[in-house]
CSV table of C-alpha atoms in Angstrom, one decimal:
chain,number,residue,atom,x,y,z
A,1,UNK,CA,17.1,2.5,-7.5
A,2,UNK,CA,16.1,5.6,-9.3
A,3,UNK,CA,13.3,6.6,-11.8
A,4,UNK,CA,13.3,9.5,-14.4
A,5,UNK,CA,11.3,12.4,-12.7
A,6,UNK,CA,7.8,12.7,-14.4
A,7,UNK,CA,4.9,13.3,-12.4
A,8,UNK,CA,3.8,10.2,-14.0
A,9,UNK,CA,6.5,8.2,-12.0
A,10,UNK,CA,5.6,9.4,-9.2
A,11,UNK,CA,5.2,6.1,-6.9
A,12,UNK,CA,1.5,6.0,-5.5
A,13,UNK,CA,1.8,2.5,-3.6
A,14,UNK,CA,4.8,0.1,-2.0
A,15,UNK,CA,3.6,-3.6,-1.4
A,16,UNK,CA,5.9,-6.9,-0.5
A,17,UNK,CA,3.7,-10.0,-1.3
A,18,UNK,CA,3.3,-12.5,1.3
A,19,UNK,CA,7.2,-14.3,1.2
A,20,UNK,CA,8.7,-10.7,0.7
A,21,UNK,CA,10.8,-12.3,-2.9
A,22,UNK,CA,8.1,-9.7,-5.0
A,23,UNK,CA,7.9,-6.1,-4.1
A,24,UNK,CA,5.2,-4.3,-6.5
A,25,UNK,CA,5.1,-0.3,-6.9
A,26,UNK,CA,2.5,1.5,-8.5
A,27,UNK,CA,2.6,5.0,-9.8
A,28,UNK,CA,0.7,8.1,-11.1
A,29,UNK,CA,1.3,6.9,-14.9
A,30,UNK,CA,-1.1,3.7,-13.9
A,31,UNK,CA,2.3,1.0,-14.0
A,32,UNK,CA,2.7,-1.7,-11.6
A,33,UNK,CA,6.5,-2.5,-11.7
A,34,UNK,CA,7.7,-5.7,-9.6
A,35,UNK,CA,11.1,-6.1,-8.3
A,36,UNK,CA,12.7,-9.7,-7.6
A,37,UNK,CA,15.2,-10.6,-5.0
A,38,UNK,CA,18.3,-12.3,-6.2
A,39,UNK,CA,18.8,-15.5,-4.5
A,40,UNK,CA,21.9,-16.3,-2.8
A,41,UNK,CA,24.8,-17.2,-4.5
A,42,UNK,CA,27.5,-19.8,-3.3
A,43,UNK,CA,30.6,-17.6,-3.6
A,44,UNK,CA,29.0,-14.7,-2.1
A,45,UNK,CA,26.8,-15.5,0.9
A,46,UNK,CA,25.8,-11.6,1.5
A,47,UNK,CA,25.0,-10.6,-1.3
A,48,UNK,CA,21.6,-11.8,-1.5
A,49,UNK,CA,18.8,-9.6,-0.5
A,50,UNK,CA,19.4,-7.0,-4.2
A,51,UNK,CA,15.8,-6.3,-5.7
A,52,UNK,CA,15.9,-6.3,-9.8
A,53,UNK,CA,13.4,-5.4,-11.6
A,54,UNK,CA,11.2,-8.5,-12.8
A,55,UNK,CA,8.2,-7.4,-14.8
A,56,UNK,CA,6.7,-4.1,-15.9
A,57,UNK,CA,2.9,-3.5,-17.4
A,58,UNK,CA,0.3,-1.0,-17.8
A,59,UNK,CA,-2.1,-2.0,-14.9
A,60,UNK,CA,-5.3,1.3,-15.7
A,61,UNK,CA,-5.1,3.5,-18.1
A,62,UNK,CA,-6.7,6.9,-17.8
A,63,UNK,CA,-10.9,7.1,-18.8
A,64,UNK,CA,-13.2,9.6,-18.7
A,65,UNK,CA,-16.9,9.5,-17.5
A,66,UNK,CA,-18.9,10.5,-19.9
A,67,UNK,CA,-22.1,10.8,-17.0
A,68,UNK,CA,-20.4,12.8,-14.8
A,69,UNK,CA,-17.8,14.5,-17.0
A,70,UNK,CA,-15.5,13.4,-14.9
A,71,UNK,CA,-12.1,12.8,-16.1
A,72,UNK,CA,-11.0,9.3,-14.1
A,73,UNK,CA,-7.2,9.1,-13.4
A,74,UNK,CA,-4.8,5.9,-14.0
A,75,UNK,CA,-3.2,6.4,-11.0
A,76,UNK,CA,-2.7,3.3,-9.1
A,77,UNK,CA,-4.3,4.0,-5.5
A,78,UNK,CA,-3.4,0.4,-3.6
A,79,UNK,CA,-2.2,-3.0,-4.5
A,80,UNK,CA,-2.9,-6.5,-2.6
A,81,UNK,CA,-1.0,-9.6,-3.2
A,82,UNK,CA,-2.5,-12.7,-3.0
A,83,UNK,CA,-0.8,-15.8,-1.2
A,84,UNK,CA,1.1,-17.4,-3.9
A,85,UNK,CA,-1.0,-21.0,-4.9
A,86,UNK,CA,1.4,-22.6,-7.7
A,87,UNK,CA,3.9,-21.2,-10.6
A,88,UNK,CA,2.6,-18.1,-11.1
A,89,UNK,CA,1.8,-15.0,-8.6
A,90,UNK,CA,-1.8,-12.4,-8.4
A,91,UNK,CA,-2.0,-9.7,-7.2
A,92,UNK,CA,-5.1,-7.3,-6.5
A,93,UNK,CA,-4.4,-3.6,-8.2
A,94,UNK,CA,-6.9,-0.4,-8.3
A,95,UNK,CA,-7.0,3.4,-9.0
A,96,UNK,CA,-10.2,5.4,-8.6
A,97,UNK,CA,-12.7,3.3,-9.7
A,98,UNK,CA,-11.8,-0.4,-11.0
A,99,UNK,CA,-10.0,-2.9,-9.4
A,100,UNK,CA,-8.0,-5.6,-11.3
A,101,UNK,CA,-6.8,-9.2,-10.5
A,102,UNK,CA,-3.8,-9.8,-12.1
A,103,UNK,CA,-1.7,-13.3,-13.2
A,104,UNK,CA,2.0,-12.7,-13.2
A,105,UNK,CA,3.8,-15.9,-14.5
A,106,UNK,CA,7.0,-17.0,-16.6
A,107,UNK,CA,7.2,-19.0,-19.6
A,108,UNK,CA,11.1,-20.2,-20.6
A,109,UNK,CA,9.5,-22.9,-23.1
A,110,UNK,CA,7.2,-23.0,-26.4
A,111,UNK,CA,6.1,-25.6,-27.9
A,112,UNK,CA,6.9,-26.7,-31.7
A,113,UNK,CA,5.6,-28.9,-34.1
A,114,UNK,CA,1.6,-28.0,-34.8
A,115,UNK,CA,-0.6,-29.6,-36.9
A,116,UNK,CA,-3.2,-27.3,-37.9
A,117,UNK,CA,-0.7,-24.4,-38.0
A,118,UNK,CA,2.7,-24.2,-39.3
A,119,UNK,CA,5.7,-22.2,-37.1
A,120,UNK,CA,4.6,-18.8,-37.8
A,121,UNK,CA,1.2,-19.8,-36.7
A,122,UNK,CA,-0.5,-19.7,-39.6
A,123,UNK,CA,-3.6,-22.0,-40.0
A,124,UNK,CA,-2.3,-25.2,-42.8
A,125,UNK,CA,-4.8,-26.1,-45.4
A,126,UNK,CA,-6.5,-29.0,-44.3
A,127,UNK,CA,-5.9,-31.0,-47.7
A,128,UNK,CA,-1.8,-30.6,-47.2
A,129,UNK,CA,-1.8,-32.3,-43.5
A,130,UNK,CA,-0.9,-35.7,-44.1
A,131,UNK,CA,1.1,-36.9,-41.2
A,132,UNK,CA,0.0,-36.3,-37.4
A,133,UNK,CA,2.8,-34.9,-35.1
A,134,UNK,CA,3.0,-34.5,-31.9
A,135,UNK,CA,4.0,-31.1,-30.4
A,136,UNK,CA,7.6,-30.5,-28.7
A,137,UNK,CA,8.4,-28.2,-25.8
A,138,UNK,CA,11.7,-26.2,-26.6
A,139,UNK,CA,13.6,-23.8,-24.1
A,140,UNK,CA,13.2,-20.5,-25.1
A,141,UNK,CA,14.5,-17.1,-23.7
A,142,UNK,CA,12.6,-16.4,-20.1
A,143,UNK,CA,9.4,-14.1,-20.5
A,144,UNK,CA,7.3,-12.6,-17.5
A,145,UNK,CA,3.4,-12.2,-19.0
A,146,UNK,CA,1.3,-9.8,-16.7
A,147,UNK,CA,-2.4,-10.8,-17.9
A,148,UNK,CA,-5.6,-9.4,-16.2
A,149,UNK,CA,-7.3,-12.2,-15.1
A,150,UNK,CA,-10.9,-10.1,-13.6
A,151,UNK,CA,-11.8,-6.7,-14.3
A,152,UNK,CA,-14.0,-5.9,-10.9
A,153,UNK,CA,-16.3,-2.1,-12.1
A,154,UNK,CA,-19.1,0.3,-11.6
A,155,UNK,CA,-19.4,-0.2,-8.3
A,156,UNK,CA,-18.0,2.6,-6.6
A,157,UNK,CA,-19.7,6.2,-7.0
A,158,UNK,CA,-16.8,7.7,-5.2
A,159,UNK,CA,-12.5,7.2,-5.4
A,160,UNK,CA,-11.7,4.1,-3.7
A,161,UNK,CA,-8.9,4.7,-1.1
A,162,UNK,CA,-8.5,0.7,0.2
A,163,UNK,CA,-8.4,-3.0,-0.9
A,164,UNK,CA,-8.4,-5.8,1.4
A,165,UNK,CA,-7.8,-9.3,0.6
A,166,UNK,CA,-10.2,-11.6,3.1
A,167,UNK,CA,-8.0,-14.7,5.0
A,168,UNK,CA,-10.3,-16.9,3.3
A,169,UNK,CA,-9.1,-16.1,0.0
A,170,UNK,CA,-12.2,-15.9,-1.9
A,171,UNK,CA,-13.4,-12.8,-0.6
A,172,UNK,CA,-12.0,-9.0,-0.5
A,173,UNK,CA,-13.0,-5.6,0.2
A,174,UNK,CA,-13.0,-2.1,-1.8
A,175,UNK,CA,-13.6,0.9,-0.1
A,176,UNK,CA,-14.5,4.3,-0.7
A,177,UNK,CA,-16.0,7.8,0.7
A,178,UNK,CA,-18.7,6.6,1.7
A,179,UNK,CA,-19.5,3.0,1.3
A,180,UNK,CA,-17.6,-0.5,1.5
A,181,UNK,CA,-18.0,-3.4,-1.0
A,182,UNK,CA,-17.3,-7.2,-0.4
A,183,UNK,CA,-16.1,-8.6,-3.8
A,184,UNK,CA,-16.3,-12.7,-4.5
A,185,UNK,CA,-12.9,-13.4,-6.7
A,186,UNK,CA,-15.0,-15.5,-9.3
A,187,UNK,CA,-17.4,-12.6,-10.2
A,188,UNK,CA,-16.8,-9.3,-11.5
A,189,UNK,CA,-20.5,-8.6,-12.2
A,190,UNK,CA,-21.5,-7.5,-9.0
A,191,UNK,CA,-20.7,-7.1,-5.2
A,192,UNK,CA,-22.0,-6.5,-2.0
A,193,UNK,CA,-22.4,-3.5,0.1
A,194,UNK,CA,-21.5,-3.8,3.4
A,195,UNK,CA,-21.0,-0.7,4.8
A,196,UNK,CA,-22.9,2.6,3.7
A,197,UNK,CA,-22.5,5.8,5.5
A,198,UNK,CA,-24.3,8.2,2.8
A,199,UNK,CA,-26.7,10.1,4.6
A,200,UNK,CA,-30.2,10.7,2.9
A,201,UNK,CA,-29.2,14.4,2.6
A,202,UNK,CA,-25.3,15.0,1.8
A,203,UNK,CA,-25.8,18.7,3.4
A,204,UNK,CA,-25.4,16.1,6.5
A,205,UNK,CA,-22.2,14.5,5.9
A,206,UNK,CA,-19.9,14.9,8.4
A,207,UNK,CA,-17.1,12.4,7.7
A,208,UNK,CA,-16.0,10.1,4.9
A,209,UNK,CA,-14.2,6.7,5.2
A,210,UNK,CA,-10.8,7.4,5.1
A,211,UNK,CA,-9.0,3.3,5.1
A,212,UNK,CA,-10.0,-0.5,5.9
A,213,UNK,CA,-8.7,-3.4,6.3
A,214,UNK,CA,-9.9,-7.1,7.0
A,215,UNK,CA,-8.5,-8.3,10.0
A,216,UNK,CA,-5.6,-11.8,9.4
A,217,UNK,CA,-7.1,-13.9,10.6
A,218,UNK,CA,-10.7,-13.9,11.1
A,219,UNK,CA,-12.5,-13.5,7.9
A,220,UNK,CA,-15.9,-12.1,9.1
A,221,UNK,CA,-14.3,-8.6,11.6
A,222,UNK,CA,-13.0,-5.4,9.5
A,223,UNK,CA,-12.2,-2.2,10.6
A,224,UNK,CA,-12.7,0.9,9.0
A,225,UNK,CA,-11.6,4.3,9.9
A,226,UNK,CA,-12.8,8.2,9.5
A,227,UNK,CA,-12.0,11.5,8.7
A,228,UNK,CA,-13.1,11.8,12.4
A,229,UNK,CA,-10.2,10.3,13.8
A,230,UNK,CA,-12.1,7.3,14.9
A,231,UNK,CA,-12.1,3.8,13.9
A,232,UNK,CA,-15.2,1.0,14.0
A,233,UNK,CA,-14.4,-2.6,13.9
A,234,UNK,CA,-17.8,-4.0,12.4
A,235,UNK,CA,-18.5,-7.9,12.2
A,236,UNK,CA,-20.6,-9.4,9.1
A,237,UNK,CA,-21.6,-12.3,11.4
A,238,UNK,CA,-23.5,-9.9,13.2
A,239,UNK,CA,-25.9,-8.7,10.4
A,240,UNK,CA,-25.2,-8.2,6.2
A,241,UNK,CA,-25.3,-4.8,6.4
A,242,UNK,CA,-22.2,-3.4,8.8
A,243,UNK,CA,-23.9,-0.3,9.9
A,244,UNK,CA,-24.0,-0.7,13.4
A,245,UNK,CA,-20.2,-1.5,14.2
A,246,UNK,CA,-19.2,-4.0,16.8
A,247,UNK,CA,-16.4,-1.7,18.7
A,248,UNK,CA,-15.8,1.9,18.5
A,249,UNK,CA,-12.0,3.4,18.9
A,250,UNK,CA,-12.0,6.8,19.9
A,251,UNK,CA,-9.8,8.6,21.8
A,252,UNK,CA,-11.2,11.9,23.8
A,253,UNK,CA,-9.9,15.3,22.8
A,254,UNK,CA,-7.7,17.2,25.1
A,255,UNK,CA,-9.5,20.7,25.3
A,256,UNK,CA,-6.0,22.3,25.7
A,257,UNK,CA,-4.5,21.3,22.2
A,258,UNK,CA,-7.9,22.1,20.6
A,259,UNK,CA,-7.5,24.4,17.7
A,260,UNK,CA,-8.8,25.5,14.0
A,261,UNK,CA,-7.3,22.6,12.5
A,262,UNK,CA,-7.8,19.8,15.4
A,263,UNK,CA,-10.3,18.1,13.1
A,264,UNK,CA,-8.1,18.0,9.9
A,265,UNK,CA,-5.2,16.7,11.7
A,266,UNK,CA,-6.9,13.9,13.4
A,267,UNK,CA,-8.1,12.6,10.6
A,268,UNK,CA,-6.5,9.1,10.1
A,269,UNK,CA,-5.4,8.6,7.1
A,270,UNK,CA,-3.9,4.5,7.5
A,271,UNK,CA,-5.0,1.7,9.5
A,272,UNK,CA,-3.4,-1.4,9.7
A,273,UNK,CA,-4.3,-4.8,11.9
A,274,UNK,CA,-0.6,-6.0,13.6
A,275,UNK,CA,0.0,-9.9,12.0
A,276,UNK,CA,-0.9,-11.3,15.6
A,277,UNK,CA,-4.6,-9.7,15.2
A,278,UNK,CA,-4.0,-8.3,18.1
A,279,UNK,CA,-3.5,-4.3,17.6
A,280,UNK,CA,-4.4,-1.9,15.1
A,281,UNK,CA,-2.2,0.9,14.3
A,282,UNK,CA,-3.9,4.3,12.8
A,283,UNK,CA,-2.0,7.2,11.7
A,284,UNK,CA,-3.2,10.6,11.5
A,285,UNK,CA,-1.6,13.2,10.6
A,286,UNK,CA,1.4,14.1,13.6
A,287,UNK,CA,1.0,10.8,15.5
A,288,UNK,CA,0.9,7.2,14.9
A,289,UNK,CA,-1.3,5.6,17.4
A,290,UNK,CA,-1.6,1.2,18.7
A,291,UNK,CA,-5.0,0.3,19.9
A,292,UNK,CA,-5.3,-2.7,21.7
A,293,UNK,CA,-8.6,-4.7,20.0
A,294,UNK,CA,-10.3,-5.0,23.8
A,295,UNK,CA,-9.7,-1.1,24.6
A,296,UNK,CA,-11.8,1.5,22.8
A,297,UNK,CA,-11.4,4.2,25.1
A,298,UNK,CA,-7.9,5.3,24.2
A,299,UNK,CA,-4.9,3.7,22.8
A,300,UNK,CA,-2.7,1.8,24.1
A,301,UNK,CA,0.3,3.7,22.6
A,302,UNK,CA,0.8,7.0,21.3
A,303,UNK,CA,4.1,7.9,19.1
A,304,UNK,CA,5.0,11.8,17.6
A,305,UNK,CA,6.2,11.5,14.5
A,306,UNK,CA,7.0,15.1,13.6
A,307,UNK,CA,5.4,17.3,16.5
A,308,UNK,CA,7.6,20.4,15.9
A,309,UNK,CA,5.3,21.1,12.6
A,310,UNK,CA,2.7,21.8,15.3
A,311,UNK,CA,3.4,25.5,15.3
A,312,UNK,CA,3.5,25.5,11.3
A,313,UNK,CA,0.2,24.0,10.8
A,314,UNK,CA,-0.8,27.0,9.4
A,315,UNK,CA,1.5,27.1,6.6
A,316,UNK,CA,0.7,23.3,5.9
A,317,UNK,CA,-2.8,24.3,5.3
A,318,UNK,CA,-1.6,26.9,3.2
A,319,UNK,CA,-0.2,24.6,1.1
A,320,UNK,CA,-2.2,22.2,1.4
A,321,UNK,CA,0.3,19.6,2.7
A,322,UNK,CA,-1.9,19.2,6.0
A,323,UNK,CA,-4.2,17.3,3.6
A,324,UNK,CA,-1.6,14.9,2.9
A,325,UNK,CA,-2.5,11.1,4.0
A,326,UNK,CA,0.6,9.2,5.1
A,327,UNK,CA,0.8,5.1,5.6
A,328,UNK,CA,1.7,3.1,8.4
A,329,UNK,CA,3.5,-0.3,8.6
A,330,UNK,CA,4.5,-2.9,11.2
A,331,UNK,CA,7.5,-4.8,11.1
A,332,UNK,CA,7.1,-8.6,10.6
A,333,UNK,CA,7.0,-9.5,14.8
A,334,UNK,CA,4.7,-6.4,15.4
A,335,UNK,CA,7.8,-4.6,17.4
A,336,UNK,CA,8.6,-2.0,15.4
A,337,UNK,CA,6.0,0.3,13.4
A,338,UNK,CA,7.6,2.9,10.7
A,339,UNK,CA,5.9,5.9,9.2
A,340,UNK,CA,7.3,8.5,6.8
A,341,UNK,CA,7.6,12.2,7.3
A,342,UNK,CA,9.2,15.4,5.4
A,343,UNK,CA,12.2,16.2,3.9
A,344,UNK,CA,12.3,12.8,2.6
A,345,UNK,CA,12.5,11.6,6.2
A,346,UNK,CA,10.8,7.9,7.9
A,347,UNK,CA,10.1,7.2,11.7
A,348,UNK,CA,10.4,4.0,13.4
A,349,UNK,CA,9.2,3.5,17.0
A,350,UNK,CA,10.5,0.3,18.7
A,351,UNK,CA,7.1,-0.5,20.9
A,352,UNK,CA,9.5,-2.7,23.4
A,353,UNK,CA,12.6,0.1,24.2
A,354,UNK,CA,10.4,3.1,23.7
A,355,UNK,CA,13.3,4.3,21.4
A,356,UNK,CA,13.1,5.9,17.9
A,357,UNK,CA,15.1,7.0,15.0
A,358,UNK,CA,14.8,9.5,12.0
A,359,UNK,CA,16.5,8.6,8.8
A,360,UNK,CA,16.1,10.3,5.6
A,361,UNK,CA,15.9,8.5,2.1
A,362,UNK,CA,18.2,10.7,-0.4
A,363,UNK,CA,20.6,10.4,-3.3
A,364,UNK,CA,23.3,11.6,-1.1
A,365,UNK,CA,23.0,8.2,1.2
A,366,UNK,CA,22.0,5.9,-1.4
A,367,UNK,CA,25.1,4.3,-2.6
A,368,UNK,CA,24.7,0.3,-1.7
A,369,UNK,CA,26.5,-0.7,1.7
A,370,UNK,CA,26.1,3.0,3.1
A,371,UNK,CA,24.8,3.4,6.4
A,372,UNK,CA,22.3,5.4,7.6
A,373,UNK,CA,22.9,8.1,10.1
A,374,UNK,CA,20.2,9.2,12.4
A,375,UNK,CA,18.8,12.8,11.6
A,376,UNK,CA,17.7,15.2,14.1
A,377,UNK,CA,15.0,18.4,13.6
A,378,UNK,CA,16.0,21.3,16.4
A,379,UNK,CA,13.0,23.5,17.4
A,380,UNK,CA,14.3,27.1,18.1
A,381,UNK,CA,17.3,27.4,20.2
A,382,UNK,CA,20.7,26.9,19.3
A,383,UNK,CA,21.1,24.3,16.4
A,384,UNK,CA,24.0,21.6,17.1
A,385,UNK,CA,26.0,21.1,13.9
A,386,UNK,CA,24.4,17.4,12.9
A,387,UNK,CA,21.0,19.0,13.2
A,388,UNK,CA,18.7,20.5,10.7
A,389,UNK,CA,16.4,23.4,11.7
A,390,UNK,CA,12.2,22.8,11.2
A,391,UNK,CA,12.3,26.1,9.1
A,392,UNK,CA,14.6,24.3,6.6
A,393,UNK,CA,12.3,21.4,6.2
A,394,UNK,CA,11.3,20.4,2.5
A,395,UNK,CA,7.4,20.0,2.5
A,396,UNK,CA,7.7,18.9,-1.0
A,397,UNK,CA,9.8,16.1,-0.1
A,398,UNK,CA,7.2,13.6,1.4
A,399,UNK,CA,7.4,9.7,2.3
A,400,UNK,CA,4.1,8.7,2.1
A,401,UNK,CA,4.7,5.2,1.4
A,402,UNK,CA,6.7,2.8,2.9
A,403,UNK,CA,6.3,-1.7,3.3
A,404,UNK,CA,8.1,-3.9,5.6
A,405,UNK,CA,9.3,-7.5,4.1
A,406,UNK,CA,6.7,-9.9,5.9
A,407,UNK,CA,9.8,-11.4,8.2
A,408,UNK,CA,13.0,-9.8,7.6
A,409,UNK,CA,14.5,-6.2,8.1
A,410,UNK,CA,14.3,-5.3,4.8
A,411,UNK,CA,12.3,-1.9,4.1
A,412,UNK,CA,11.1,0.1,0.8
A,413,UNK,CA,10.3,3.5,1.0
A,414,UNK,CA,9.2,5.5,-1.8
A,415,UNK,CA,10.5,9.3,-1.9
A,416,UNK,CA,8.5,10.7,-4.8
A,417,UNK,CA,9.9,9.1,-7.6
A,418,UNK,CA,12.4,7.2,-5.8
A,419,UNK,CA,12.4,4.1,-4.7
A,420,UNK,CA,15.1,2.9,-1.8
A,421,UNK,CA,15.5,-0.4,-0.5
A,422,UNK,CA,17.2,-0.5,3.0
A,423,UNK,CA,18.0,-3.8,5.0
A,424,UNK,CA,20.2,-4.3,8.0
A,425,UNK,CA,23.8,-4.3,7.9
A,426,UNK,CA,25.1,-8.1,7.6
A,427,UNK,CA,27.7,-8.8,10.0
């Protein structure tokens, strides 16, 4: 699937909802799009498993701040489904500084047959109704309605970077910078802080919050992780006010790889809780790193997703790319993590058989049924003829984005203004 290439296209966030049948993108321009999967049909058993688009809408449009004069972008930063509880599907989207709950639903019938209006909805005059009739349902052509149910503002001083919907369902969080609200579904009016890290003088900040997330199952822990490379797990059963975390996750530095940019690159810019509850994956900006929830000395894994741009972090920060934040995800039994790269390329790690692949979202290998080939990045030396040199990398070809459907290898990356859709080869 392919978009027109305006920086307003450009996809900003990848989500399945909880059954993987929805997959939601959101982009620069402030859209939400959601794509459907077919179901199966009798005569061809394969075939199921295509994603068509379902419903388009405006989600933010862009503001400006009149207090801060501050122009306020309608890019869309994250989007949460909720678990679907009848006909019609919600889902959680946000950009800088409001969040919005919105219904998704269809309607393939209208009713007919009013008695205070007549068919083009007009009111009737009063004296001309004589008769009472009672209203008919009659098929009409399918429509999908996108409404915004809440409008959740003014609560954030700074961009918010995460949204997390609680287990309970009636709670979730929105982060940003420097501080961490709990929101109540039912009220838009107000929230409650529960983490603030805004020093008293901000010639003393020396990290932000870079990503949290609630953990699955247990609606009281969260974790929440810095621009420091480490990560707090904080419980609210412990006090209202999460200052004081419950577990800290740091890994110590190796003085031998220390260097002018060891503190932008350890920044972690994702963290994600595994569906057991068990692990939490972080990725910073060359590794991706599993934690195990009773270890906060070191983690328990540690994968390299592009460790020849080691020697060209100097460039990066020339061009700013070593700012960039990339996402993590797990696969649906916690095996398998993937995270995207340059040059349009993703990582997965299998956590079981240590092995791991490069593939590379592009045009070229796009066409449906086409399989992907492993790619390979030499580091000086000779090149073999299937590999493709690090000084030939595209740094403006990035993955940032990528989702795993909840339990089936399906994946959907997002390569600028591409989206791709990958699943596994049906034998």
């Amino acid at each position: 699937m392919t978009f027109c290439s305006l920086q307003a296209d450009i996809i900003s966030t990848v989500e399945f909802n909880h059954t993987g049948e929805l997959l939601a993108t959101g982009d620069k321009g402030g859209r939400v799009v959601i794509f459907q999967r077919e179901q199966e049909s009798k005569n061809q058993v394969h075939r199921r498993g295509e994603y068509n688009v379902y419903s388009t809408f405006q989600s933010h449009e862009p503001e400006f701040d009149y207090l801060k004069s501050l122009e306020i972008e309608e890019k869309i930063n994250k989007i949460r489904w909720l678990p679907q509880q009848n006909a019609a599907y919600f889902l959680l989207s946000t950009n800088d500084k409001t969040v919005k709950l919105w219904k998704v639903s269809e309607r393939d019938k209208r009713p007919e047959g009013y008695n205070l209006k007549d068919e083009e909805g007009r009111l009737r005059d009063p004296a001309t109704i004589t008769t009472l009739r009672v209203p008919v349902l009659r098929p009409m052509d399918l429509m999908v309605e996108a409404t915004p149910r809440r409008v959740f503002a003014n609560a954030h001083t700074y961009h918010i970077n995460s949204i997390s919907v609680n287990s309970d369902y009636e709670t979730y969080m929105s982060a940003d910078d420097l501080r961490i609200n709990l929101w109540n579904f039912e009220i838009t009016n107000q929230s409650f802080n529960i983490v603030d890290i805004k020093p008293a003088n901000m010639e003393e900040l020396t990290e932000v919050i870079t990503a949290a997330e609630f953990h699955p199952h247990h609606c009281n822990t969260f974790v929440y992780s810095s621009s420091k490379g480490t990560i707090r797990l904080c419980d609210m059963r412990a006090s209202a006010l999460c200052d004081r975390h419950t577990k800290f996750f740091e890994e110590p530095e190796d003085p031998s790889n220390r260097s002018f940019f060891s503190e932008i690159i350890s920044s972690i810019s994702d963290v994600k809780f595994s569906h057991s509850g068990r692990y939490i994956m972080t990725r910073d900006y060359l590794t991706a790193k599993v934690w195990d929830l009773n270890m906060e000395n070191r983690p328990v894994e540690t994968y390299q997703v592009h460790d020849y741009l080691r020697s060209k972090l100097c460039s990066l920060y020339e061009n700013d790319c070593i700012f960039d934040k990339f996402e993590c995800v797990w696969n649906g039994s916690d095996s398998v993590i993937m995270t995207g790269s340059y040059n349009n390329f993703f990582r997965m790690f299998d956590r079981n058989t240590k092995r791991d692949v490069t593939l590379e979202a592009s045009r070229e290998n796009s066409k449906p049924r086409a399989i992907l080939k492993p790619r390979k990045v030499c580091v000086g030396g000779k090149r073999r003829k299937d590999e493709i040199s690090v000084d030939s990398l595209d740094f403006s070809k990035k993955i940032l984005h990528t989702a795993w459907h909840p339990s089936e290898n399906i994946i959907a990356v997002a390569a600028t203004n591409n989206l791709y859709i990958f699943q596994d080869k049906v034998n």
